[in-house]
Amino acid sequence: MLKGIPKNISPELLKVLDEMGHGDEIVISDGNFPSENLHDKVIRCDSSDVPNLLESILKIFPLDYKFSEEQVFLMAVGEGVDYDPVIWDEYKKILDDSDEEYKIAHLERFDFYDRAKEAYAVIHTGETALYANIILKKGVVE
């Protein structure tokens, strides 16, 4: 066992987060995301929701605020879709409460999918909120 590692960070997830290098990106997906279809490195965290996992990850994961214009990417609500993703307010609060500097970009659904294909890995959660997918760009530990 290790000290200081949040309990919802599995050994597999901890290994992947540690393997990632500066500029690598990781997707934290909701339960509806086509993770297995888009990526061959999927970490299943079906019993977790995205906000709790995001909060835990940010305790050990630096964001790339020095070398990247944006560090956080959200899947934008589709044109003509009448939906307000209130979960984004939770993300903003978690990010604001962390020690990380960040800027959020919104990507159209298929642009988000393309970016997810290039990510280091996808963490597939059991999150039921719509438009709850988020990508984090890793920075350096200072």
mmCIF file of C-alpha atoms in Angstrom:
data_model
loop_
_atom_site.group_PDB
_atom_site.id
_atom_site.type_symbol
_atom_site.label_atom_id
_atom_site.label_comp_id
_atom_site.label_asym_id
_atom_site.label_seq_id
_atom_site.Cartn_x
_atom_site.Cartn_y
_atom_site.Cartn_z
ATOM 1 C CA MET A 1 0.000 0.000 0.000
ATOM 2 C CA LEU A 2 1.011 3.587 -0.559
ATOM 3 C CA LYS A 3 0.277 6.721 1.433
ATOM 4 C CA GLY A 4 -1.409 9.753 -0.085
ATOM 5 C CA ILE A 5 -2.901 7.997 -3.116
ATOM 6 C CA PRO A 6 -6.686 8.485 -3.306
ATOM 7 C CA LYS A 7 -8.536 5.174 -2.886
ATOM 8 C CA ASN A 8 -10.333 5.508 -6.239
ATOM 9 C CA ILE A 9 -6.990 5.550 -8.102
ATOM 10 C CA SER A 10 -6.412 1.890 -8.931
ATOM 11 C CA PRO A 11 -2.914 0.453 -9.356
ATOM 12 C CA GLU A 12 -3.539 0.240 -13.112
ATOM 13 C CA LEU A 13 -4.608 3.896 -13.293
ATOM 14 C CA LEU A 14 -1.681 5.004 -11.122
ATOM 15 C CA LYS A 15 0.720 3.181 -13.449
ATOM 16 C CA VAL A 16 -0.780 4.833 -16.551
ATOM 17 C CA LEU A 17 -0.716 8.321 -15.001
ATOM 18 C CA ASP A 18 2.936 7.785 -14.043
ATOM 19 C CA GLU A 19 3.893 6.475 -17.514
ATOM 20 C CA MET A 20 2.499 9.553 -19.223
ATOM 21 C CA GLY A 21 4.944 12.240 -20.253
ATOM 22 C CA HIS A 22 4.732 15.985 -20.624
ATOM 23 C CA GLY A 23 2.083 16.911 -23.188
ATOM 24 C CA ASP A 24 0.364 13.516 -23.135
ATOM 25 C CA GLU A 25 -3.400 13.609 -22.737
ATOM 26 C CA ILE A 26 -5.829 11.366 -20.899
ATOM 27 C CA VAL A 27 -9.588 11.080 -21.348
ATOM 28 C CA ILE A 28 -11.960 10.660 -18.421
ATOM 29 C CA SER A 29 -15.146 9.461 -20.073
ATOM 30 C CA ASP A 30 -18.742 9.110 -19.062
ATOM 31 C CA GLY A 31 -20.557 5.798 -19.289
ATOM 32 C CA ASN A 32 -21.900 6.523 -22.783
ATOM 33 C CA PHE A 33 -18.506 7.224 -24.364
ATOM 34 C CA PRO A 34 -17.399 4.694 -27.028
ATOM 35 C CA SER A 35 -14.112 4.054 -25.205
ATOM 36 C CA GLU A 36 -13.380 0.554 -26.472
ATOM 37 C CA ASN A 37 -14.203 1.569 -30.037
ATOM 38 C CA LEU A 38 -11.895 4.599 -29.996
ATOM 39 C CA HIS A 39 -8.911 3.399 -28.006
ATOM 40 C CA ASP A 40 -7.022 0.202 -27.223
ATOM 41 C CA LYS A 41 -5.842 1.377 -23.767
ATOM 42 C CA VAL A 42 -8.975 1.663 -21.626
ATOM 43 C CA ILE A 43 -8.946 1.657 -17.832
ATOM 44 C CA ARG A 44 -12.336 0.659 -16.454
ATOM 45 C CA CYS A 45 -13.533 2.660 -13.458
ATOM 46 C CA ASP A 46 -17.217 1.854 -13.783
ATOM 47 C CA SER A 47 -17.939 2.392 -10.087
ATOM 48 C CA SER A 48 -16.553 5.954 -10.204
ATOM 49 C CA ASP A 49 -18.154 9.147 -11.384
ATOM 50 C CA VAL A 50 -16.119 11.740 -13.256
ATOM 51 C CA PRO A 51 -16.069 14.540 -10.621
ATOM 52 C CA ASN A 52 -14.679 12.317 -7.841
ATOM 53 C CA LEU A 53 -12.104 10.785 -10.159
ATOM 54 C CA LEU A 54 -11.119 14.204 -11.546
ATOM 55 C CA GLU A 55 -10.610 15.535 -8.030
ATOM 56 C CA SER A 56 -8.421 12.552 -7.111
ATOM 57 C CA ILE A 57 -6.374 12.681 -10.310
ATOM 58 C CA LEU A 58 -5.626 16.382 -9.895
ATOM 59 C CA LYS A 59 -4.029 15.636 -6.503
ATOM 60 C CA ILE A 60 -1.227 13.731 -8.258
ATOM 61 C CA PHE A 61 -1.355 14.925 -11.892
ATOM 62 C CA PRO A 62 0.138 18.246 -13.054
ATOM 63 C CA LEU A 63 -1.575 20.143 -15.880
ATOM 64 C CA ASP A 64 0.468 21.671 -18.711
ATOM 65 C CA TYR A 65 -0.171 25.359 -18.032
ATOM 66 C CA LYS A 66 3.345 26.464 -19.011
ATOM 67 C CA PHE A 67 3.571 25.135 -22.548
ATOM 68 C CA SER A 68 -0.005 24.674 -23.708
ATOM 69 C CA GLU A 69 -2.698 27.265 -24.315
ATOM 70 C CA GLU A 70 -5.401 24.879 -23.054
ATOM 71 C CA GLN A 71 -5.020 22.083 -20.528
ATOM 72 C CA VAL A 72 -8.613 20.859 -20.231
ATOM 73 C CA PHE A 73 -10.950 19.876 -23.063
ATOM 74 C CA LEU A 74 -14.687 19.255 -22.866
ATOM 75 C CA MET A 75 -17.061 17.776 -25.432
ATOM 76 C CA ALA A 76 -19.238 20.649 -26.597
ATOM 77 C CA VAL A 77 -22.998 20.286 -26.687
ATOM 78 C CA GLY A 78 -24.126 19.564 -30.234
ATOM 79 C CA GLU A 79 -25.604 22.322 -32.335
ATOM 80 C CA GLY A 80 -29.353 22.480 -31.870
ATOM 81 C CA VAL A 81 -29.223 20.318 -28.736
ATOM 82 C CA ASP A 82 -31.061 21.889 -25.798
ATOM 83 C CA TYR A 83 -28.985 20.685 -22.862
ATOM 84 C CA ASP A 84 -27.033 22.456 -20.140
ATOM 85 C CA PRO A 85 -24.237 20.228 -18.770
ATOM 86 C CA VAL A 86 -24.349 21.312 -15.125
ATOM 87 C CA ILE A 87 -21.546 18.831 -14.448
ATOM 88 C CA TRP A 88 -19.199 21.377 -16.053
ATOM 89 C CA ASP A 89 -19.822 23.644 -13.042
ATOM 90 C CA GLU A 90 -18.588 20.802 -10.825
ATOM 91 C CA TYR A 91 -15.468 20.452 -12.979
ATOM 92 C CA LYS A 92 -14.768 24.181 -12.766
ATOM 93 C CA LYS A 93 -15.097 24.109 -8.972
ATOM 94 C CA ILE A 94 -12.771 21.089 -8.709
ATOM 95 C CA LEU A 95 -10.246 22.751 -11.009
ATOM 96 C CA ASP A 96 -10.511 26.045 -9.110
ATOM 97 C CA ASP A 97 -9.955 24.220 -5.801
ATOM 98 C CA SER A 98 -6.865 22.419 -7.133
ATOM 99 C CA ASP A 99 -3.411 23.980 -7.230
ATOM 100 C CA GLU A 100 -3.418 23.814 -11.017
ATOM 101 C CA GLU A 101 -3.648 26.664 -13.500
ATOM 102 C CA TYR A 102 -5.898 25.814 -16.419
ATOM 103 C CA LYS A 103 -7.861 26.996 -19.407
ATOM 104 C CA ILE A 104 -10.790 25.027 -20.823
ATOM 105 C CA ALA A 105 -11.477 24.467 -24.525
ATOM 106 C CA HIS A 106 -14.687 23.016 -25.946
ATOM 107 C CA LEU A 107 -14.417 20.573 -28.840
ATOM 108 C CA GLU A 108 -17.177 19.501 -31.208
ATOM 109 C CA ARG A 109 -18.123 15.841 -30.605
ATOM 110 C CA PHE A 110 -16.221 14.330 -33.542
ATOM 111 C CA ASP A 111 -13.193 16.564 -32.906
ATOM 112 C CA PHE A 112 -13.290 15.321 -29.306
ATOM 113 C CA TYR A 113 -13.409 11.717 -30.560
ATOM 114 C CA ASP A 114 -10.415 12.366 -32.842
ATOM 115 C CA ARG A 115 -8.449 13.872 -29.967
ATOM 116 C CA ALA A 116 -9.427 10.945 -27.722
ATOM 117 C CA LYS A 117 -7.996 8.516 -30.286
ATOM 118 C CA GLU A 118 -4.623 10.257 -29.897
ATOM 119 C CA ALA A 119 -4.741 10.315 -26.086
ATOM 120 C CA TYR A 120 -2.462 8.131 -24.001
ATOM 121 C CA ALA A 121 -5.440 6.284 -22.527
ATOM 122 C CA VAL A 122 -9.146 6.487 -21.753
ATOM 123 C CA ILE A 123 -10.523 6.117 -18.235
ATOM 124 C CA HIS A 124 -14.070 4.795 -18.659
ATOM 125 C CA THR A 125 -16.306 5.695 -15.714
ATOM 126 C CA GLY A 126 -19.889 4.915 -14.837
ATOM 127 C CA GLU A 127 -20.819 8.602 -15.013
ATOM 128 C CA THR A 128 -24.433 9.050 -16.140
ATOM 129 C CA ALA A 129 -24.395 12.809 -16.810
ATOM 130 C CA LEU A 130 -24.443 13.736 -20.484
ATOM 131 C CA TYR A 131 -21.490 15.618 -22.014
ATOM 132 C CA ALA A 132 -19.372 14.633 -19.010
ATOM 133 C CA ASN A 133 -16.272 13.658 -21.031
ATOM 134 C CA ILE A 134 -13.081 15.543 -20.243
ATOM 135 C CA ILE A 135 -9.492 15.443 -21.498
ATOM 136 C CA LEU A 136 -6.517 16.526 -19.364
ATOM 137 C CA LYS A 137 -3.104 17.511 -20.777
ATOM 138 C CA LYS A 138 -0.224 16.496 -18.524
ATOM 139 C CA GLY A 139 2.397 19.014 -17.483
ATOM 140 C CA VAL A 140 5.621 18.666 -15.540
ATOM 141 C CA VAL A 141 6.236 18.261 -11.828
ATOM 142 C CA GLU A 142 8.111 21.247 -10.486
#
